[in-house]
Short mmCIF file of C-alpha atoms in Angstrom, two decimals:
data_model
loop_
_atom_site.label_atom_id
_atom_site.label_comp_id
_atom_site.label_asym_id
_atom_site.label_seq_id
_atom_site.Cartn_x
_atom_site.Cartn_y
_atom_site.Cartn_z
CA UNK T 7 88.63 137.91 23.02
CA UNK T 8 91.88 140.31 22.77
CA UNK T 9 91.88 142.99 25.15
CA UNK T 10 89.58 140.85 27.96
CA UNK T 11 90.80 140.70 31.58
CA UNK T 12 91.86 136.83 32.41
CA UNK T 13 93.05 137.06 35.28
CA UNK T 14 91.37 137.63 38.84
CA UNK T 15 92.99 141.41 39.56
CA UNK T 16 92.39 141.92 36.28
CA UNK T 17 88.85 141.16 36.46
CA UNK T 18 88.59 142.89 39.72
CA UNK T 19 90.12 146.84 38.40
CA UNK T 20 87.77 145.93 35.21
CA UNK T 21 84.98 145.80 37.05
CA UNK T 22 85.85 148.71 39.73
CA UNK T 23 86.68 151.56 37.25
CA UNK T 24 83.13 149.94 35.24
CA UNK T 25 81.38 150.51 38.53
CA UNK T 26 83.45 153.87 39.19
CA UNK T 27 82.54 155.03 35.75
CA UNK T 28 79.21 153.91 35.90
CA UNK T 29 78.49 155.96 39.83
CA UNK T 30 79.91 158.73 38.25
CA UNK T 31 78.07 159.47 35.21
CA UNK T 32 74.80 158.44 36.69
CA UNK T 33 75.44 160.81 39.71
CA UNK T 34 76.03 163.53 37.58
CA UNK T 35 73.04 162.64 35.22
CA UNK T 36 71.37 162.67 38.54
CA UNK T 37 72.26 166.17 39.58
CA UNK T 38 71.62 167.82 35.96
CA UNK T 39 68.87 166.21 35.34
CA UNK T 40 67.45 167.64 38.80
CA UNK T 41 69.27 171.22 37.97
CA UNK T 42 67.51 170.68 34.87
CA UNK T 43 63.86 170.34 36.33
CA UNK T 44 64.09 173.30 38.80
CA UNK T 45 65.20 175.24 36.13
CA UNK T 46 62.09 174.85 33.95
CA UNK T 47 60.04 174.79 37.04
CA UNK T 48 61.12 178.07 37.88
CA UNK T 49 60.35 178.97 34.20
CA UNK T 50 57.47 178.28 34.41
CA UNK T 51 56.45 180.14 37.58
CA UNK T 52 58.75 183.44 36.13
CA UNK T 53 56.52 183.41 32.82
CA UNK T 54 53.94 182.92 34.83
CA UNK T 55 54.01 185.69 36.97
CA UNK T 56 55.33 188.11 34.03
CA UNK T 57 51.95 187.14 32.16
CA UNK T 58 49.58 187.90 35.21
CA UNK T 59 51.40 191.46 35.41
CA UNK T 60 51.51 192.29 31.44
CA UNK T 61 48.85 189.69 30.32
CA UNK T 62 50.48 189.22 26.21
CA UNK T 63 48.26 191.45 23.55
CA UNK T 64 46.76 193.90 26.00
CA UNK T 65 47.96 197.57 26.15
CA UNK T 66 48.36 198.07 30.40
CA UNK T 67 49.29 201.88 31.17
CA UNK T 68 52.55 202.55 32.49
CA UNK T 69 51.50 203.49 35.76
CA UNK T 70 48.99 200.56 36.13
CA UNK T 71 52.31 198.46 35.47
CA UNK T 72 53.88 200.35 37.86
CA UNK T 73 51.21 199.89 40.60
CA UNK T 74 50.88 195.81 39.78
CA UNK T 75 55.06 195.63 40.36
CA UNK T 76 54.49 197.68 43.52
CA UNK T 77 51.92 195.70 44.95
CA UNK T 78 53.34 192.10 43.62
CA UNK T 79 56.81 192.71 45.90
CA UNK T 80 55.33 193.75 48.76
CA UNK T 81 53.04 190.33 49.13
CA UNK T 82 54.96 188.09 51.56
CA UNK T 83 54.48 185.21 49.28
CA UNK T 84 56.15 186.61 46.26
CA UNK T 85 59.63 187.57 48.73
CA UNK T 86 61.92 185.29 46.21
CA UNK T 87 60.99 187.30 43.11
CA UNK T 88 62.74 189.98 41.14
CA UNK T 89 60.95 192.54 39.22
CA UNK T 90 62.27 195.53 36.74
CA UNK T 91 60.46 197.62 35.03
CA UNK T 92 62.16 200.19 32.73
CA UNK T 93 61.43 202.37 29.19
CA UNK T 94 62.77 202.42 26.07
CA UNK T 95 65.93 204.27 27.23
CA UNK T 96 66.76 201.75 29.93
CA UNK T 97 65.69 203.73 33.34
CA UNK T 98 63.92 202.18 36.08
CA UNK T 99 60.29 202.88 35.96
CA UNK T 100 59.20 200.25 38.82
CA UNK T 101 61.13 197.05 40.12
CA UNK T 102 62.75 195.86 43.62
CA UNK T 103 66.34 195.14 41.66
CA UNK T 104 68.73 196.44 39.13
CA UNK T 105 70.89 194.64 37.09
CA UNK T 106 74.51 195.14 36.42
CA UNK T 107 74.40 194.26 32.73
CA UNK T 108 72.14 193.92 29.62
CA UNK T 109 69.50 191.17 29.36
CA UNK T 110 68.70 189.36 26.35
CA UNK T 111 65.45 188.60 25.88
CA UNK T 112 63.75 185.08 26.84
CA UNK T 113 64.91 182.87 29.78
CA UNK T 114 68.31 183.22 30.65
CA UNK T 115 70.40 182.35 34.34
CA UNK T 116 71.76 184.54 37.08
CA UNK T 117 74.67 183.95 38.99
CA UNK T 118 76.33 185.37 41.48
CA UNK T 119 78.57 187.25 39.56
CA UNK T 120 75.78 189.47 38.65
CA UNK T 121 75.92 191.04 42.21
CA UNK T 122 72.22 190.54 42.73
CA UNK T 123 71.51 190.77 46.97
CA UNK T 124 70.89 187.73 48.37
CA UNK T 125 70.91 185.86 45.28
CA UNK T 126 73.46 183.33 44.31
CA UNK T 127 71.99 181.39 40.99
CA UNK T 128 68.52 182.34 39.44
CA UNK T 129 66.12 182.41 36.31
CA UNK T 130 65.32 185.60 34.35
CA UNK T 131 62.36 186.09 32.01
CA UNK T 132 62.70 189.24 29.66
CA UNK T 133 60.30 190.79 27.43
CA UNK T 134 58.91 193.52 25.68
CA UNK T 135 56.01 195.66 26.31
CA UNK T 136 54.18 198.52 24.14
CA UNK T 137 55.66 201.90 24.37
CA UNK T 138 59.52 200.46 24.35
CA UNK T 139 58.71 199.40 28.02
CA UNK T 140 60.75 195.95 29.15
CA UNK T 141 59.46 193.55 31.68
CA UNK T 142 62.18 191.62 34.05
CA UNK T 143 61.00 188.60 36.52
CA UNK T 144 63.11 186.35 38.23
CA UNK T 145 63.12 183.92 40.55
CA UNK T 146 66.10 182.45 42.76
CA UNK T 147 66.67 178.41 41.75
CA UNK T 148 68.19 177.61 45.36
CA UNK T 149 65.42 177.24 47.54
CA UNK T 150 68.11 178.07 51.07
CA UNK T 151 71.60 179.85 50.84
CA UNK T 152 74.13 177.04 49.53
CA UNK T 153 71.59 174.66 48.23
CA UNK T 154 73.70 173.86 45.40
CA UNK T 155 76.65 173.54 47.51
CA UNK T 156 75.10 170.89 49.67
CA UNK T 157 73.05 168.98 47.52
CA UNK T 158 76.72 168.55 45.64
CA UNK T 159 77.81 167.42 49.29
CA UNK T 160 74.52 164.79 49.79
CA UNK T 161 75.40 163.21 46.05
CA UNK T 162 78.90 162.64 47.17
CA UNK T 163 78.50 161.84 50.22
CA UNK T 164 75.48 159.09 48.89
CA UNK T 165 77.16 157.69 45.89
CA UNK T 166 80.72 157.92 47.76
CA UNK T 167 79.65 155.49 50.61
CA UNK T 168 77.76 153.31 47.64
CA UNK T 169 81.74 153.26 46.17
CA UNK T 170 82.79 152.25 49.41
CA UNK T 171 80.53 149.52 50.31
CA UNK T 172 81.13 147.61 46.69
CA UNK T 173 84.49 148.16 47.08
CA UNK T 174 84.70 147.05 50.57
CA UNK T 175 82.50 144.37 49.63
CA UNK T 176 84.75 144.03 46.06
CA UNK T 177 87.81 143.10 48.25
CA UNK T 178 86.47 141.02 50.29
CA UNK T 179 85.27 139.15 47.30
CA UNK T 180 88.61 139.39 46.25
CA UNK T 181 90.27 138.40 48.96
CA UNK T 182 87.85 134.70 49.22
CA UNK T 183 88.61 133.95 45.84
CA UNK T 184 91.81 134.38 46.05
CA UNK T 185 92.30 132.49 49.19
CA UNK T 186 90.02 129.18 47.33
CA UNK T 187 92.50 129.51 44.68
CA UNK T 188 95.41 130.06 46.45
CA UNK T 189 94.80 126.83 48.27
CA UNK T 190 94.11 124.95 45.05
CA UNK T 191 97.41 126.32 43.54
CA UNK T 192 99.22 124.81 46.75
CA UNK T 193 97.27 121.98 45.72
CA UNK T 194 98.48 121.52 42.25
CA UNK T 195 101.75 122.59 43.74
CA UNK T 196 102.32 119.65 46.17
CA UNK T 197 101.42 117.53 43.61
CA UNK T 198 103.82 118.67 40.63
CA UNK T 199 106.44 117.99 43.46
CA UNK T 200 105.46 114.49 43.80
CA UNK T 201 103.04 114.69 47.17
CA UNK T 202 100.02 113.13 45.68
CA UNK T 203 98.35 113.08 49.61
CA UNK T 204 98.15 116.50 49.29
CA UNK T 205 94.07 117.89 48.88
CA UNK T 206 92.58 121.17 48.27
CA UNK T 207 90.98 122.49 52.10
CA UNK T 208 87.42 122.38 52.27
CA UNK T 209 85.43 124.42 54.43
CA UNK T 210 82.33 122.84 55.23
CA UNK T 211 79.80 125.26 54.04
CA UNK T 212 78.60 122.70 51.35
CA UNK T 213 79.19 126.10 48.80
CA UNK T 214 80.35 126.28 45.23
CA UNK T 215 84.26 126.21 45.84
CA UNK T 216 83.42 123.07 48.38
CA UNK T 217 81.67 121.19 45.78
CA UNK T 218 84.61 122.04 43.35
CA UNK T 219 87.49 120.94 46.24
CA UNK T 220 85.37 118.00 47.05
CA UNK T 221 85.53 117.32 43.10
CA UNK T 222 88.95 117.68 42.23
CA UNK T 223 89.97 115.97 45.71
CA UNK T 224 88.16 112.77 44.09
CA UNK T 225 89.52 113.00 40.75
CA UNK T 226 93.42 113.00 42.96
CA UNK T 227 92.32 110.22 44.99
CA UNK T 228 91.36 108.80 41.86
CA UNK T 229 94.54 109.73 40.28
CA UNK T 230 96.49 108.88 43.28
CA UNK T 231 95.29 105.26 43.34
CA UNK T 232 96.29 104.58 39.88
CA UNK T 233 99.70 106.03 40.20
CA UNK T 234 100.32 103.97 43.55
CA UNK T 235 99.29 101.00 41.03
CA UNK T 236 101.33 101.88 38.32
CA UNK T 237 104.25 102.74 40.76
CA UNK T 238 103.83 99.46 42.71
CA UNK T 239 103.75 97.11 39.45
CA UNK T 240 106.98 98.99 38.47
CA UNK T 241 108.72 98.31 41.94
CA UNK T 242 107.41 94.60 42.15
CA UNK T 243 108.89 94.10 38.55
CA UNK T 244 111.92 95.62 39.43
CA UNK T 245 112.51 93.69 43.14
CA UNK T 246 111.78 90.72 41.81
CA UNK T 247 114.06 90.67 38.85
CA UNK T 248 116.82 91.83 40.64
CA UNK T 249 116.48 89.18 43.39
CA UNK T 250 117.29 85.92 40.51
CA UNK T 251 119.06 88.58 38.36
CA UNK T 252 121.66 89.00 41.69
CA UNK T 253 121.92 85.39 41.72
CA UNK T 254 122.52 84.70 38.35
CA UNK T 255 125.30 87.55 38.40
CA UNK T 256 126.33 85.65 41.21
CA UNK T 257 126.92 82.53 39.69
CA UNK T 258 128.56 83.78 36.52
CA UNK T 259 131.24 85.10 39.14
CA UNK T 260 131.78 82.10 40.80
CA UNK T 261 132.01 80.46 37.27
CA UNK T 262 134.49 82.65 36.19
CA UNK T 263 136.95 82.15 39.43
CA UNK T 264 136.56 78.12 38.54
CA UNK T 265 139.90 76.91 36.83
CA UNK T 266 138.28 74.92 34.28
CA UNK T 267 136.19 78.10 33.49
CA UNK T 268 139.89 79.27 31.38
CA UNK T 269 138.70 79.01 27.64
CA UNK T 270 134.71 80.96 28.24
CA UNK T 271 136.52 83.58 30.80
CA UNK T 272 136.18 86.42 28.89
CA UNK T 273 132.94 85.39 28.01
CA UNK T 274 131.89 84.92 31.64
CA UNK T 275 133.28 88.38 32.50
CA UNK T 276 131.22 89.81 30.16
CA UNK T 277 128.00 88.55 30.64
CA UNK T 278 128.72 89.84 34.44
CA UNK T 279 129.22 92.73 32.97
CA UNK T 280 125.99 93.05 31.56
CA UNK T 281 124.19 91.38 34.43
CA UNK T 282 125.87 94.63 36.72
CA UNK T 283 124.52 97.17 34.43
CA UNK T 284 121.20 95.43 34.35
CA UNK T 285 121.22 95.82 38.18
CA UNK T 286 122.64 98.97 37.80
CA UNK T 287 119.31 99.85 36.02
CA UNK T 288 116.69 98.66 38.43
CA UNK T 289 118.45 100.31 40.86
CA UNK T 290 117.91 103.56 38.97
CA UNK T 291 114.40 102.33 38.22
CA UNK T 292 113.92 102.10 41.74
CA UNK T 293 115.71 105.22 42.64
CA UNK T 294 114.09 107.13 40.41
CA UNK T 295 110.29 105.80 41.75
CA UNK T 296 111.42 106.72 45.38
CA UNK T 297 112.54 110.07 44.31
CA UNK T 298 109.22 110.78 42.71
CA UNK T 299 106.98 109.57 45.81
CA UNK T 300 109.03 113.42 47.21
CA UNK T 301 109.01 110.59 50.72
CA UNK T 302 112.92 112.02 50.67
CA UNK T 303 112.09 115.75 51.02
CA UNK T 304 111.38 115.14 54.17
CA UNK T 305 115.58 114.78 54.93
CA UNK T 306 115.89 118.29 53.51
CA UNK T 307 118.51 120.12 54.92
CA UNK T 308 121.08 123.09 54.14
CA UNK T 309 124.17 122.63 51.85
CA UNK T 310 126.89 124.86 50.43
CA UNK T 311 126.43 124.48 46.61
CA UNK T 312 130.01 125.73 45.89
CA UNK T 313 131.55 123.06 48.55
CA UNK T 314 129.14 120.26 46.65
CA UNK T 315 130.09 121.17 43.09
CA UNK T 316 133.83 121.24 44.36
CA UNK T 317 133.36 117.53 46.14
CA UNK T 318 131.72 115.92 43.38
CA UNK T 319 134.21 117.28 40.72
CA UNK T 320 137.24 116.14 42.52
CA UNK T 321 135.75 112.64 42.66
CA UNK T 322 134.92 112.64 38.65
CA UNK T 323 138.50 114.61 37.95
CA UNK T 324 140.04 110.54 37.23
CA UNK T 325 137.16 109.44 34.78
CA UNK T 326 138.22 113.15 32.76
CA UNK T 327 141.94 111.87 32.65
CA UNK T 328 141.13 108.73 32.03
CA UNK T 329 139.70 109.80 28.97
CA UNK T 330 142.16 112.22 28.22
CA UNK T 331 139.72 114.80 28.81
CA UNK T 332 139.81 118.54 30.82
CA UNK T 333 137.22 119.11 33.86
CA UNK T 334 136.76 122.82 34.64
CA UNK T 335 135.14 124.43 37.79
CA UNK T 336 134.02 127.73 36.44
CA UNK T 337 132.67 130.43 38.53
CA UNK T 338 130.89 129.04 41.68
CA UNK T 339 129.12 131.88 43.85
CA UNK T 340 128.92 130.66 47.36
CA UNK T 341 124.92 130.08 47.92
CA UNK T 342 122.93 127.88 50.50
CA UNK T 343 119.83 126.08 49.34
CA UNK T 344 117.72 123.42 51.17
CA UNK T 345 117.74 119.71 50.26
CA UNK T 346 118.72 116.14 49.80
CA UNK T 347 122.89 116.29 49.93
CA UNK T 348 123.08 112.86 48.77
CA UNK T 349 120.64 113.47 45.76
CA UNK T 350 121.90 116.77 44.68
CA UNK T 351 125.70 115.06 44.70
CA UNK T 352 124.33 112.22 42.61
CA UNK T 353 122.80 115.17 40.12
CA UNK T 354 126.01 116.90 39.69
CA UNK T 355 128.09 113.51 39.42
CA UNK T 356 125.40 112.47 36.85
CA UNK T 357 125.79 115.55 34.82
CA UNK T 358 129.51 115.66 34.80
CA UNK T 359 129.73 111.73 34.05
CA UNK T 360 127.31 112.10 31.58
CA UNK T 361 128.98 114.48 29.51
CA UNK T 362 132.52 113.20 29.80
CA UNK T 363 131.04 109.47 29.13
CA UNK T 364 129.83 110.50 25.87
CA UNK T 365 132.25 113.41 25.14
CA UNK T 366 135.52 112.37 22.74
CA UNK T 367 139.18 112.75 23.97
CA UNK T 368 140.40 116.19 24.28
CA UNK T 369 136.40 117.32 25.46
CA UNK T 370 136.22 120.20 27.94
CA UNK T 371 133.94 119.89 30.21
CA UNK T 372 133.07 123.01 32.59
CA UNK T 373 130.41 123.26 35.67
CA UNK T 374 129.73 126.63 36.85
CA UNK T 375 126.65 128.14 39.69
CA UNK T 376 125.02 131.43 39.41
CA UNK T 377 122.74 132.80 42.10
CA UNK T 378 119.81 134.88 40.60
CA UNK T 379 117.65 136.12 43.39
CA UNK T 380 115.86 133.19 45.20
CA UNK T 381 117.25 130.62 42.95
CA UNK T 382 120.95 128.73 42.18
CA UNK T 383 121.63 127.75 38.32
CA UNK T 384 124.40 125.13 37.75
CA UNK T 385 125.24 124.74 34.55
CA UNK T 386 127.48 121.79 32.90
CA UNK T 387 128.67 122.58 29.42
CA UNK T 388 130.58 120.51 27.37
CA UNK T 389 132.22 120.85 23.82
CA UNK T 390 131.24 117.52 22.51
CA UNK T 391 128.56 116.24 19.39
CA UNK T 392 125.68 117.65 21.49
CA UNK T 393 121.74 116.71 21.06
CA UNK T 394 119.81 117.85 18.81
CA UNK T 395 116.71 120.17 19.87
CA UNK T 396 114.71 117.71 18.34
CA UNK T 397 115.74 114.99 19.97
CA UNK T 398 116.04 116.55 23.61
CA UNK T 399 112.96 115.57 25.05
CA UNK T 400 113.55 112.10 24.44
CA UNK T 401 116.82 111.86 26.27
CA UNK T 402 114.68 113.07 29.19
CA UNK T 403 112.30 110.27 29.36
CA UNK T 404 113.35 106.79 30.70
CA UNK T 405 115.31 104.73 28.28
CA UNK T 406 115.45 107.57 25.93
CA UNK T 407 118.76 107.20 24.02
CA UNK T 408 120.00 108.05 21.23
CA UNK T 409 122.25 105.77 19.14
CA UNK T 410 124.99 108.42 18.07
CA UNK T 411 125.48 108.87 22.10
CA UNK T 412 126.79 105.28 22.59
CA UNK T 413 126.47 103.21 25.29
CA UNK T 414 123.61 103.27 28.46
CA UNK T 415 120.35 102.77 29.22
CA UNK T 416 119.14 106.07 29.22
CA UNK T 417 118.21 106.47 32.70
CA UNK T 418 121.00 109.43 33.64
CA UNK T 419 119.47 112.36 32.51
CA UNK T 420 116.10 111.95 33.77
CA UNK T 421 117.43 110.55 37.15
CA UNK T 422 118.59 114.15 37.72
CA UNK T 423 115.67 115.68 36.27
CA UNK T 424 113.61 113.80 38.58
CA UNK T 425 115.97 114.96 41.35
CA UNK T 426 115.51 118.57 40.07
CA UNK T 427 111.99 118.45 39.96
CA UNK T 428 112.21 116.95 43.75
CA UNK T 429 113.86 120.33 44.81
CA UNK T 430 110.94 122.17 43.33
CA UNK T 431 113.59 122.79 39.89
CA UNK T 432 113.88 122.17 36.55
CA UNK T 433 116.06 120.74 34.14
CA UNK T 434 116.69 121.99 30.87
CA UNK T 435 118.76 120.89 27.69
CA UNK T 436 120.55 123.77 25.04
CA UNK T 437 123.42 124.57 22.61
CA UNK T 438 126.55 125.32 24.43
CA UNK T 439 127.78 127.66 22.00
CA UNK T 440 127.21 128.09 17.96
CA UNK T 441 130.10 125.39 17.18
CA UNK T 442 128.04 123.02 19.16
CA UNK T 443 128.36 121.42 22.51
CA UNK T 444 126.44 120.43 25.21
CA UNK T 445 124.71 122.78 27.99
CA UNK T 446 122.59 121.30 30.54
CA UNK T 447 121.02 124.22 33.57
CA UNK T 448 119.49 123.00 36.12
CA UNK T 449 117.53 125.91 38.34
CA UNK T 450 116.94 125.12 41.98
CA UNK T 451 115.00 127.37 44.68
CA UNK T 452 116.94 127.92 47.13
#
């Protein structure tokens, strides 16, 4: 649904400013509503009273009135009320207050700002007698000095520590689902990077989040069997074709060095041609498998990225004029990152082969390396046919060729995207430019 939280923090402010929202309005529901209720309680006691003085429908004489208010404020019980009195011109006739403004009549509230002694917030009942006479009660609606003031203090005081122990208790929520997933994301991590023996922690209290560890752990066991099947068939295949392969290249050498071998030579020479690049390819089959197991992470050290680039391009400079073609070492900013020297050379001499290989005479190829923050791009762009977007992905996978691209087995490109993704990186294809061309970026953490 658009507009729902999906993620954990997400989730977690959701459901804090819910529970903040929903504190708040039902504390203040809490203290109206009980405002609310003393105020009609007190209504009830100021009509009350006002009836037992000037019962409604009976014609009391003034000075009876008079004597009733007098003897009503001087009971000890009846301290908290107000009375007035007055006639149809307004003056006092009998009462213990005055009032610095007009009444209306009916129930209305007092404040302080009506300057009554000793009162702070009160009730009023008004009403008219015979004769133009006017009847006043009130009663006070805070039973001490500051009631209102500290019952405000109690509510925030209550529902503030209720905020504080869900959101203590929120956090700490928080904070162990976070950590469960955390460890599952190392997890998943570990394995993307090729370390399949890698399994999510499990803490023994036979909970939820163990079952689910103890779960997925099986299903990578699981996994991690098949793949060590898969990867082992692959090997075996490949070791033991190269082992008669070898000797058959072998003999097709020593064939060819045999005088009598004069009118099939060129034949001979080819076929050991083909017999090297067939070795050639189970030994990137094989590469390829070890770099994937991540067993060569563990020979990780720090390199100068600008010294490699500069290395490997002076060692690939011949194939370029060879071919008749230009090599160009673009801006390199100076950057350390942490891995495999001999694997990250192979990458780079890869890339660069790879584009002049299939590039036409007169290509320019250029390799440049940007830092951006914890990560080193190289980038090898060439002016040559390029790939289509369409066809990108395949050129990735193993044997993935495409015809227009000539010769190879296909195995170049996704040898250095395997040793990308060994560095924790990623290997991307794109348009060098719009007339075409050729760029490959490779991002590496440093």
């Amino acid at each position: 649904m658009k507009g729902t939280p999906r993620s954990l923090r997400g989730l977690t402010i959701a459901f804090l400013c819910l529970f903040l929202t929903v504190t708040t309005l039902a504390g203040l529901g809490t203290f109206f509503a009980t405002l609310s209720m003393i105020n009609v309680l007190v209504d009830k006691r100021i009509a009350f009273e006002s009836d037992e003085l000037a019962p409604a429908g009976t014609d009391i004489p003034r000075s009876e009135l008079a004597s009733r208010i007098l003897h009503l404020t001087g009971q000890r019980d009846t301290g908290d009320l107000g009375l007035l009195l007055t006639d149809a011109q307004g003056r006092t006739i009998a009462g213990n207050t005055r009032f610095s403004r007009e009444l209306p009549l009916g129930f209305s509230s007092l404040s302080w700002q009506d300057r009554i002694e000793g009162l702070s917030s009160g009730r009023v009942f008004v009403r008219d007698l015979h004769g133009g006479m006017r009847l006043a009660v009130f009663a006070e609606t805070e039973p001490i000095d500051n009631y209102f003031s500290i019952r405000k203090l109690i509510y925030i005081t209550g529902f503030g520590a209720i905020v504080l122990v869900v959101l203590v208790g929120l956090l700490m929520f928080r904070r162990l689902i976070g950590q469960r997933i955390e460890a599952m994301r190392t997890t998943v991590e570990s394995i993307i990077d090729g370390d399949l023996s890698q399994r999510v922690p499990i803490v023994g209290d036979s909970g939820e989040f163990d079952q689910q560890a103890a779960a997925f752990n099986r299903m990578l066991d699981r996994i991690g069997q098949l793949m060590s099947e898969i990867r082992n068939v692959s090997n075996n295949i490949s070791h033991e074709l190269r082992t008669p392969l070898a000797r058959l290249r072998n003999e097709l050498a020593l064939l060819e060095q045999r005088s009598d071998a004069e009118p099939v030579r060129v034949e001979l020479a080819l076929a050991t041609a083909q017999a090297d690049d067939l070795l050639g390819m189970f030994g990137a089959l094989l590469r390829i498998a070890e770099i994937e197991s991540g067993a060569r992470r563990a020979g990780f050290r720090p390199l100068d990225v600008d010294v490699l680039i500069a290395e490997i391009a002076d060692m690939v400079r011949p194939l370029a004029e060879d071919g008749n073609q230009h090599l160009i070492i673009g801006p390199c900013e100076a950057g350390t990152l942490v891995g495999d020297r001999q694997l990250l050379s192979q990458l780079v001499h890869n890339l660069l082969e790879n584009a002049l290989r299939h590039g036409q005479e007169g290509t320019t190829v250029q390799i440049c390396a940007m830092r951006r923050g914890d990560t080193i791009t190289l980038v090898v762009t060439d002016d040559g046919p390029g790939i289509p977007a369409e066809q990108r992905s395949l050129v990735l996978r193993r044997f993935g060729r495409i015809e227009r691209r000539g010769s190879g087995y296909g195995l170049g490109l996704p040898l250095a995207d395997a040793i990308a993704r060994l560095h924790r990186g990623t290997l991307t294809l794109g348009d060098a430019g719009p007339e075409g061309g050729l760029e490959v970026s490779v991002v590496l953490l440093i």
